Amino acid sequence: AGACLLAALSGCSSDGYNDSALAARVAALEGQTPTDLSALQSSVTALKADVAALQAQNTALKTDLGTATADVNTLKKNAAGLWIAADTTWTAGPTGDYSTLQEALTALSTRRILPSAKLTISLEDGAHAFAAPVELGHPDGQRVEIVGSGSGKVTLSFTGDAYLAVTTGSGLGLLKGVTLDGNMKAATGDGLKVGEGAKLYVDDIVVKDFALLGVRVERGAQLAAKGLGAVTCSGNGHEGLQAAYHARVILPGVTLTNNGWGGARIDQNSYGWLPGAVVVGPGTGIMSINGSFANAEGATATGPADGGGFISQGFSVLQCKSCSATGYSAGSGFLVTTFGYLYAPSS
């Protein structure tokens, strides 16, 4: 081997041939200076440092990617908790998903409901007590239903200044199968309120024994029944039902009994659709006053001699074809005053 190397360095091989390529390499190595070798070593060292830095960056990127993935998964879980994406039912009561209706409403306040979904809050049978107002103002309220198994089985019991309200500009898809009880006027205000611009749909509800109005609908709000005879108001201190200031009530077959000031008052440019209404008790039966319109075709009103059955007053219209008014003194069963108009054929 040594002989071959010497032969290569001298320009000839032990086999008798000239390896010029190897000789060139050896010459190049012989021409290197210590300075060149030091620079080469520095370059190698720098490259090693760059590789180490890239490896560290790669590790950091992997860590960041893992963190980002975990954040995305957390956001997905949070989003799932924030949105109700399919029809869902919660129960409210001692053995339900929530112990009270108010707890269920509080849980709902942090969630939204997709347009394709609906939330039903099912109330357990029995009494649900409230000492403070229950206000329904969810932005997706039209996709919320609060239902009981029947007005004879589920009672929302109110005392003090408590009431149930659909607040300004909001709505409730359905209130069904419940009695709102003011406990012999222990509840000092109105029973059910539909605030400015709000909408409420009802079926099989009773509103009774509140100190003031049974149902108050005002300032462009709308209350509508899902079925015939869906609402009963009884024993309230003022009228059983009042719609005022451009409000609309659509309650065919409504029953209004023994309310202190009368049955229904449609007031201040409001609209009442009350065909087949049944009114019994003191005060007035059905009033359309101050620029309002009411249709009470086929309604009946029964009251004391000092009351009034069907009254139109103040540039208003009351349509009460085929209506019946009994028990009132002469002339007060059907009464028109101050430019009112009352249409009452076959009555």
GROMACS .gro file of C-alpha atoms in nm:
model
  347
    1ALA     CA    1   0.000   0.000   0.000
    2GLY     CA    2   0.290   0.232   0.085
    3ALA     CA    3   0.452   0.157  -0.245
    4CYS     CA    4   0.133   0.247  -0.429
    5LEU     CA    5   0.104   0.581  -0.246
    6LEU     CA    6   0.463   0.669  -0.321
    7ALA     CA    7   0.410   0.570  -0.680
    8ALA     CA    8   0.101   0.792  -0.698
    9LEU     CA    9   0.284   1.087  -0.551
   10SER     CA   10   0.567   1.041  -0.803
   11GLY     CA   11   0.327   1.036  -1.097
   12CYS     CA   12   0.324   0.666  -1.173
   13SER     CA   13   0.151   0.364  -1.027
   14SER     CA   14   0.279   0.030  -0.918
   15ASP     CA   15   0.088  -0.111  -1.210
   16GLY     CA   16   0.268   0.117  -1.449
   17TYR     CA   17  -0.006   0.375  -1.525
   18ASN     CA   18  -0.032   0.746  -1.431
   19ASP     CA   19  -0.323   0.847  -1.193
   20SER     CA   20  -0.340   1.217  -1.277
   21ALA     CA   21  -0.673   1.274  -1.086
   22LEU     CA   22  -0.532   1.154  -0.760
   23ALA     CA   23  -0.221   1.358  -0.812
   24ALA     CA   24  -0.434   1.667  -0.866
   25ARG     CA   25  -0.618   1.609  -0.539
   26VAL     CA   26  -0.295   1.568  -0.348
   27ALA     CA   27  -0.159   1.885  -0.506
   28ALA     CA   28  -0.471   2.076  -0.402
   29LEU     CA   29  -0.440   1.956  -0.045
   30GLU     CA   30  -0.072   2.047  -0.041
   31GLY     CA   31  -0.169   2.397  -0.154
   32GLN     CA   32  -0.402   2.464   0.141
   33THR     CA   33  -0.277   2.708   0.399
   34PRO     CA   34  -0.358   2.697   0.774
   35THR     CA   35  -0.573   3.009   0.726
   36ASP     CA   36  -0.793   2.835   0.468
   37LEU     CA   37  -0.839   2.536   0.692
   38SER     CA   38  -0.934   2.759   0.985
   39ALA     CA   39  -1.196   2.938   0.773
   40LEU     CA   40  -1.335   2.606   0.662
   41GLN     CA   41  -1.360   2.491   1.022
   42SER     CA   42  -1.537   2.816   1.114
   43SER     CA   43  -1.787   2.762   0.833
   44VAL     CA   44  -1.853   2.411   0.951
   45THR     CA   45  -1.903   2.535   1.307
   46ALA     CA   46  -2.144   2.806   1.186
   47LEU     CA   47  -2.337   2.552   0.982
   48LYS     CA   48  -2.366   2.328   1.288
   49ALA     CA   49  -2.501   2.626   1.488
   50ASP     CA   50  -2.752   2.704   1.212
   51VAL     CA   51  -2.867   2.343   1.206
   52ALA     CA   52  -2.908   2.345   1.586
   53ALA     CA   53  -3.109   2.670   1.566
   54LEU     CA   54  -3.333   2.524   1.295
   55GLN     CA   55  -3.386   2.214   1.502
   56ALA     CA   56  -3.485   2.430   1.801
   57GLN     CA   57  -3.725   2.630   1.582
   58ASN     CA   58  -3.874   2.310   1.451
   59THR     CA   59  -3.930   2.187   1.808
   60ALA     CA   60  -4.090   2.520   1.900
   61LEU     CA   61  -4.317   2.505   1.594
   62LYS     CA   62  -4.427   2.156   1.689
   63THR     CA   63  -4.509   2.282   2.039
   64ASP     CA   64  -4.701   2.580   1.897
   65LEU     CA   65  -4.891   2.352   1.661
   66GLY     CA   66  -4.989   2.128   1.951
   67THR     CA   67  -5.107   2.429   2.152
   68ALA     CA   68  -5.305   2.566   1.856
   69THR     CA   69  -5.469   2.228   1.800
   70ALA     CA   70  -5.569   2.213   2.167
   71ASP     CA   71  -5.710   2.569   2.144
   72VAL     CA   72  -5.915   2.478   1.836
   73ASN     CA   73  -6.058   2.173   2.012
   74THR     CA   74  -6.144   2.388   2.315
   75LEU     CA   75  -6.316   2.646   2.092
   76LYS     CA   76  -6.514   2.370   1.924
   77LYS     CA   77  -6.631   2.243   2.262
   78ASN     CA   78  -6.718   2.595   2.378
   79ALA     CA   79  -6.907   2.666   2.056
   80ALA     CA   80  -7.105   2.348   2.101
   81GLY     CA   81  -7.198   2.468   2.449
   82LEU     CA   82  -7.293   2.817   2.330
   83TRP     CA   83  -7.529   2.711   2.052
   84ILE     CA   84  -7.842   2.500   2.059
   85ALA     CA   85  -7.824   2.344   1.715
   86ALA     CA   86  -8.107   2.087   1.726
   87ASP     CA   87  -8.451   2.062   1.885
   88THR     CA   88  -8.387   2.033   2.258
   89THR     CA   89  -8.604   1.986   2.569
   90TRP     CA   90  -8.508   2.094   2.922
   91THR     CA   91  -8.724   2.006   3.221
   92ALA     CA   92  -8.773   2.252   3.507
   93GLY     CA   93  -8.884   2.135   3.850
   94PRO     CA   94  -8.760   1.949   4.157
   95THR     CA   95  -8.650   1.643   3.957
   96GLY     CA   96  -8.576   1.818   3.626
   97ASP     CA   97  -8.264   1.931   3.444
   98TYR     CA   98  -8.307   2.262   3.630
   99SER     CA   99  -8.472   2.294   3.968
  100THR     CA  100  -8.665   2.610   3.870
  101LEU     CA  101  -8.781   2.788   3.558
  102GLN     CA  102  -8.557   3.081   3.649
  103GLU     CA  103  -8.251   2.853   3.657
  104ALA     CA  104  -8.336   2.729   3.309
  105LEU     CA  105  -8.376   3.085   3.183
  106THR     CA  106  -8.041   3.181   3.337
  107ALA     CA  107  -7.873   2.888   3.159
  108LEU     CA  108  -8.037   2.993   2.834
  109SER     CA  109  -7.908   3.350   2.868
  110THR     CA  110  -7.554   3.236   2.774
  111ARG     CA  111  -7.665   3.041   2.466
  112ARG     CA  112  -7.807   3.113   2.123
  113ILE     CA  113  -8.050   2.900   1.923
  114LEU     CA  114  -7.992   2.828   1.555
  115PRO     CA  115  -8.285   2.915   1.323
  116SER     CA  116  -8.337   2.546   1.248
  117ALA     CA  117  -8.368   2.451   1.617
  118LYS     CA  118  -8.618   2.496   1.900
  119LEU     CA  119  -8.583   2.485   2.278
  120THR     CA  120  -8.874   2.355   2.485
  121ILE     CA  121  -8.871   2.419   2.860
  122SER     CA  122  -9.107   2.159   3.004
  123LEU     CA  123  -9.248   2.245   3.347
  124GLU     CA  124  -9.307   1.961   3.590
  125ASP     CA  125  -9.659   1.929   3.731
  126GLY     CA  126  -9.732   2.121   4.051
  127ALA     CA  127  -9.667   2.475   4.175
  128HIS     CA  128  -9.367   2.685   4.074
  129ALA     CA  129  -9.330   2.981   4.315
  130PHE     CA  130  -9.199   3.327   4.221
  131ALA     CA  131  -9.137   3.622   4.454
  132ALA     CA  132  -8.962   3.831   4.185
  133PRO     CA  133  -9.049   3.916   3.825
  134VAL     CA  134  -8.982   3.656   3.555
  135GLU     CA  135  -8.876   3.843   3.243
  136LEU     CA  136  -8.837   3.671   2.907
  137GLY     CA  137  -8.613   3.868   2.674
  138HIS     CA  138  -8.392   3.622   2.487
  139PRO     CA  139  -8.292   3.735   2.134
  140ASP     CA  140  -8.404   3.396   2.000
  141GLY     CA  141  -8.719   3.387   2.212
  142GLN     CA  142  -8.943   3.306   1.916
  143ARG     CA  143  -8.770   2.967   1.910
  144VAL     CA  144  -8.838   2.903   2.280
  145GLU     CA  145  -9.150   2.734   2.418
  146ILE     CA  146  -9.247   2.713   2.787
  147VAL     CA  147  -9.502   2.439   2.832
  148GLY     CA  148  -9.685   2.257   3.106
  149SER     CA  149  -9.903   1.949   3.083
  150GLY     CA  150 -10.218   2.159   3.130
  151SER     CA  151 -10.346   2.473   3.303
  152GLY     CA  152 -10.512   2.251   3.562
  153LYS     CA  153 -10.186   2.074   3.647
  154VAL     CA  154  -9.911   2.338   3.635
  155THR     CA  155  -9.928   2.662   3.833
  156LEU     CA  156  -9.688   2.957   3.826
  157SER     CA  157  -9.753   3.113   4.167
  158PHE     CA  158  -9.669   3.482   4.212
  159THR     CA  159  -9.648   3.705   4.522
  160GLY     CA  160  -9.536   4.061   4.589
  161ASP     CA  161  -9.427   4.248   4.279
  162ALA     CA  162  -9.375   3.928   4.079
  163TYR     CA  163  -9.521   3.879   3.731
  164LEU     CA  164  -9.441   3.711   3.400
  165ALA     CA  165  -9.332   3.939   3.115
  166VAL     CA  166  -9.210   3.918   2.758
  167THR     CA  167  -8.988   4.224   2.752
  168THR     CA  168  -8.954   4.507   2.501
  169GLY     CA  169  -8.868   4.399   2.148
  170SER     CA  170  -8.838   4.029   2.227
  171GLY     CA  171  -9.070   3.731   2.192
  172LEU     CA  172  -9.173   3.388   2.311
  173GLY     CA  173  -9.270   3.116   2.067
  174LEU     CA  174  -9.530   2.963   2.297
  175LEU     CA  175  -9.659   2.971   2.654
  176LYS     CA  176  -9.886   2.672   2.700
  177GLY     CA  177 -10.060   2.462   2.961
  178VAL     CA  178 -10.009   2.677   3.271
  179THR     CA  179 -10.201   2.887   3.523
  180LEU     CA  180 -10.056   3.219   3.637
  181ASP     CA  181 -10.186   3.267   3.991
  182GLY     CA  182 -10.168   3.597   4.180
  183ASN     CA  183 -10.271   3.425   4.504
  184MET     CA  184 -10.583   3.628   4.584
  185LYS     CA  185 -10.404   3.951   4.486
  186ALA     CA  186 -10.093   3.881   4.694
  187ALA     CA  187  -9.923   3.964   4.364
  188THR     CA  188  -9.961   4.342   4.366
  189GLY     CA  189  -9.936   4.421   3.994
  190ASP     CA  190 -10.039   4.279   3.657
  191GLY     CA  191 -10.015   3.908   3.584
  192LEU     CA  192  -9.889   3.869   3.226
  193LYS     CA  193  -9.721   4.155   3.039
  194VAL     CA  194  -9.625   4.178   2.675
  195GLY     CA  195  -9.389   4.474   2.640
  196GLU     CA  196  -9.334   4.724   2.363
  197GLY     CA  197  -9.296   4.557   2.025
  198ALA     CA  198  -9.285   4.207   2.177
  199LYS     CA  199  -9.474   3.899   2.053
  200LEU     CA  200  -9.624   3.616   2.253
  201TYR     CA  201  -9.818   3.310   2.141
  202VAL     CA  202 -10.033   3.125   2.394
  203ASP     CA  203 -10.247   2.816   2.432
  204ASP     CA  204 -10.438   2.685   2.736
  205ILE     CA  205 -10.339   2.950   2.989
  206VAL     CA  206 -10.526   3.093   3.287
  207VAL     CA  207 -10.439   3.427   3.447
  208LYS     CA  208 -10.615   3.483   3.777
  209ASP     CA  209 -10.630   3.682   4.101
  210PHE     CA  210 -10.373   3.954   4.035
  211ALA     CA  211 -10.426   4.292   4.199
  212LEU     CA  212 -10.432   4.490   3.873
  213LEU     CA  213 -10.472   4.368   3.513
  214GLY     CA  214 -10.477   4.003   3.426
  215VAL     CA  215 -10.306   4.056   3.089
  216ARG     CA  216 -10.146   4.380   2.967
  217VAL     CA  217 -10.041   4.417   2.602
  218GLU     CA  218  -9.903   4.757   2.504
  219ARG     CA  219  -9.715   4.979   2.261
  220GLY     CA  220  -9.714   4.779   1.941
  221ALA     CA  221  -9.694   4.441   2.113
  222GLN     CA  222  -9.888   4.136   1.995
  223LEU     CA  223 -10.057   3.853   2.185
  224ALA     CA  224 -10.203   3.570   1.978
  225ALA     CA  225 -10.368   3.239   2.060
  226LYS     CA  226 -10.269   2.910   1.900
  227GLY     CA  227 -10.621   2.776   1.940
  228LEU     CA  228 -10.982   2.862   2.020
  229GLY     CA  229 -11.052   2.947   2.384
  230ALA     CA  230 -10.682   2.948   2.466
  231VAL     CA  231 -10.698   3.217   2.738
  232THR     CA  232 -10.900   3.262   3.055
  233CYS     CA  233 -10.867   3.566   3.283
  234SER     CA  234 -11.057   3.565   3.611
  235GLY     CA  235 -11.070   3.736   3.948
  236ASN     CA  236 -10.822   4.013   3.864
  237GLY     CA  237 -10.860   4.354   4.025
  238HIS     CA  238 -10.888   4.560   3.704
  239GLU     CA  239 -10.981   4.433   3.356
  240GLY     CA  240 -10.902   4.079   3.262
  241LEU     CA  241 -10.740   4.196   2.936
  242GLN     CA  242 -10.610   4.530   2.816
  243ALA     CA  243 -10.449   4.621   2.483
  244ALA     CA  244 -10.328   4.981   2.452
  245TYR     CA  245 -10.118   5.207   2.228
  246HIS     CA  246 -10.123   5.027   1.893
  247ALA     CA  247 -10.124   4.681   2.046
  248ARG     CA  248 -10.284   4.372   1.890
  249VAL     CA  249 -10.463   4.085   2.061
  250ILE     CA  250 -10.592   3.786   1.864
  251LEU     CA  251 -10.779   3.569   2.113
  252PRO     CA  252 -11.087   3.399   1.970
  253GLY     CA  253 -11.305   3.245   2.240
  254VAL     CA  254 -11.129   3.421   2.527
  255THR     CA  255 -11.306   3.382   2.865
  256LEU     CA  256 -11.313   3.682   3.102
  257THR     CA  257 -11.490   3.624   3.433
  258ASN     CA  258 -11.534   3.824   3.753
  259ASN     CA  259 -11.260   4.078   3.689
  260GLY     CA  260 -11.312   4.391   3.896
  261TRP     CA  261 -11.331   4.652   3.619
  262GLY     CA  262 -11.460   4.433   3.338
  263GLY     CA  263 -11.361   4.194   3.063
  264ALA     CA  264 -11.157   4.343   2.775
  265ARG     CA  265 -11.045   4.700   2.710
  266ILE     CA  266 -10.911   4.773   2.360
  267ASP     CA  267 -10.767   5.122   2.391
  268GLN     CA  268 -10.554   5.388   2.220
  269ASN     CA  269 -10.553   5.283   1.853
  270SER     CA  270 -10.530   4.914   1.926
  271TYR     CA  271 -10.681   4.608   1.759
  272GLY     CA  272 -10.872   4.326   1.922
  273TRP     CA  273 -10.989   4.007   1.752
  274LEU     CA  274 -11.218   3.848   2.010
  275PRO     CA  275 -11.492   3.653   1.831
  276GLY     CA  276 -11.686   3.420   2.057
  277ALA     CA  277 -11.557   3.585   2.373
  278VAL     CA  278 -11.737   3.506   2.699
  279VAL     CA  279 -11.755   3.782   2.959
  280VAL     CA  280 -11.916   3.743   3.301
  281GLY     CA  281 -11.904   3.980   3.596
  282PRO     CA  282 -11.887   4.342   3.703
  283GLY     CA  283 -11.778   4.645   3.506
  284THR     CA  284 -11.788   4.650   3.128
  285GLY     CA  285 -11.793   4.353   2.897
  286ILE     CA  286 -11.586   4.453   2.592
  287MET     CA  287 -11.482   4.812   2.520
  288SER     CA  288 -11.332   4.957   2.201
  289ILE     CA  289 -11.221   5.314   2.276
  290ASN     CA  290 -10.993   5.598   2.163
  291GLY     CA  291 -10.946   5.512   1.797
  292SER     CA  292 -10.944   5.135   1.832
  293PHE     CA  293 -11.110   4.849   1.646
  294ALA     CA  294 -11.246   4.529   1.798
  295ASN     CA  295 -11.428   4.232   1.652
  296ALA     CA  296 -11.633   4.042   1.909
  297GLU     CA  297 -11.875   3.866   1.677
  298GLY     CA  298 -12.079   3.602   1.857
  299ALA     CA  299 -11.957   3.712   2.200
  300THR     CA  300 -12.171   3.702   2.516
  301ALA     CA  301 -12.160   3.940   2.811
  302THR     CA  302 -12.340   3.887   3.138
  303GLY     CA  303 -12.321   4.139   3.415
  304PRO     CA  304 -12.495   4.342   3.686
  305ALA     CA  305 -12.739   4.621   3.614
  306ASP     CA  306 -12.480   4.894   3.678
  307GLY     CA  307 -12.234   4.754   3.424
  308GLY     CA  308 -12.216   4.773   3.048
  309GLY     CA  309 -12.199   4.499   2.787
  310PHE     CA  310 -12.047   4.619   2.458
  311ILE     CA  311 -11.922   4.978   2.439
  312SER     CA  312 -11.772   5.181   2.154
  313GLN     CA  313 -11.636   5.523   2.235
  314GLY     CA  314 -11.407   5.794   2.097
  315PHE     CA  315 -11.383   5.734   1.720
  316SER     CA  316 -11.364   5.359   1.766
  317VAL     CA  317 -11.537   5.060   1.606
  318LEU     CA  318 -11.681   4.756   1.779
  319GLN     CA  319 -11.817   4.479   1.561
  320CYS     CA  320 -12.044   4.254   1.765
  321LYS     CA  321 -12.272   4.083   1.521
  322SER     CA  322 -12.484   3.810   1.683
  323CYS     CA  323 -12.372   3.911   2.032
  324SER     CA  324 -12.572   3.872   2.352
  325ALA     CA  325 -12.577   4.110   2.651
  326THR     CA  326 -12.780   4.011   2.957
  327GLY     CA  327 -12.825   4.140   3.310
  328TYR     CA  328 -12.754   4.504   3.233
  329SER     CA  329 -12.996   4.793   3.280
  330ALA     CA  330 -13.189   4.918   2.978
  331GLY     CA  331 -12.968   5.082   2.717
  332SER     CA  332 -12.636   4.969   2.861
  333GLY     CA  333 -12.607   4.629   2.700
  334PHE     CA  334 -12.493   4.795   2.374
  335LEU     CA  335 -12.365   5.146   2.422
  336VAL     CA  336 -12.217   5.405   2.182
  337THR     CA  337 -12.070   5.734   2.305
  338THR     CA  338 -11.851   6.016   2.171
  339PHE     CA  339 -11.839   5.930   1.800
  340GLY     CA  340 -11.805   5.558   1.852
  341TYR     CA  341 -11.945   5.308   1.602
  342LEU     CA  342 -12.105   4.981   1.705
  343TYR     CA  343 -12.216   4.725   1.446
  344ALA     CA  344 -12.451   4.479   1.611
  345PRO     CA  345 -12.701   4.313   1.375
  346SER     CA  346 -12.877   4.005   1.508
  347SER     CA  347 -12.774   4.101   1.861
   0.00000   0.00000   0.00000
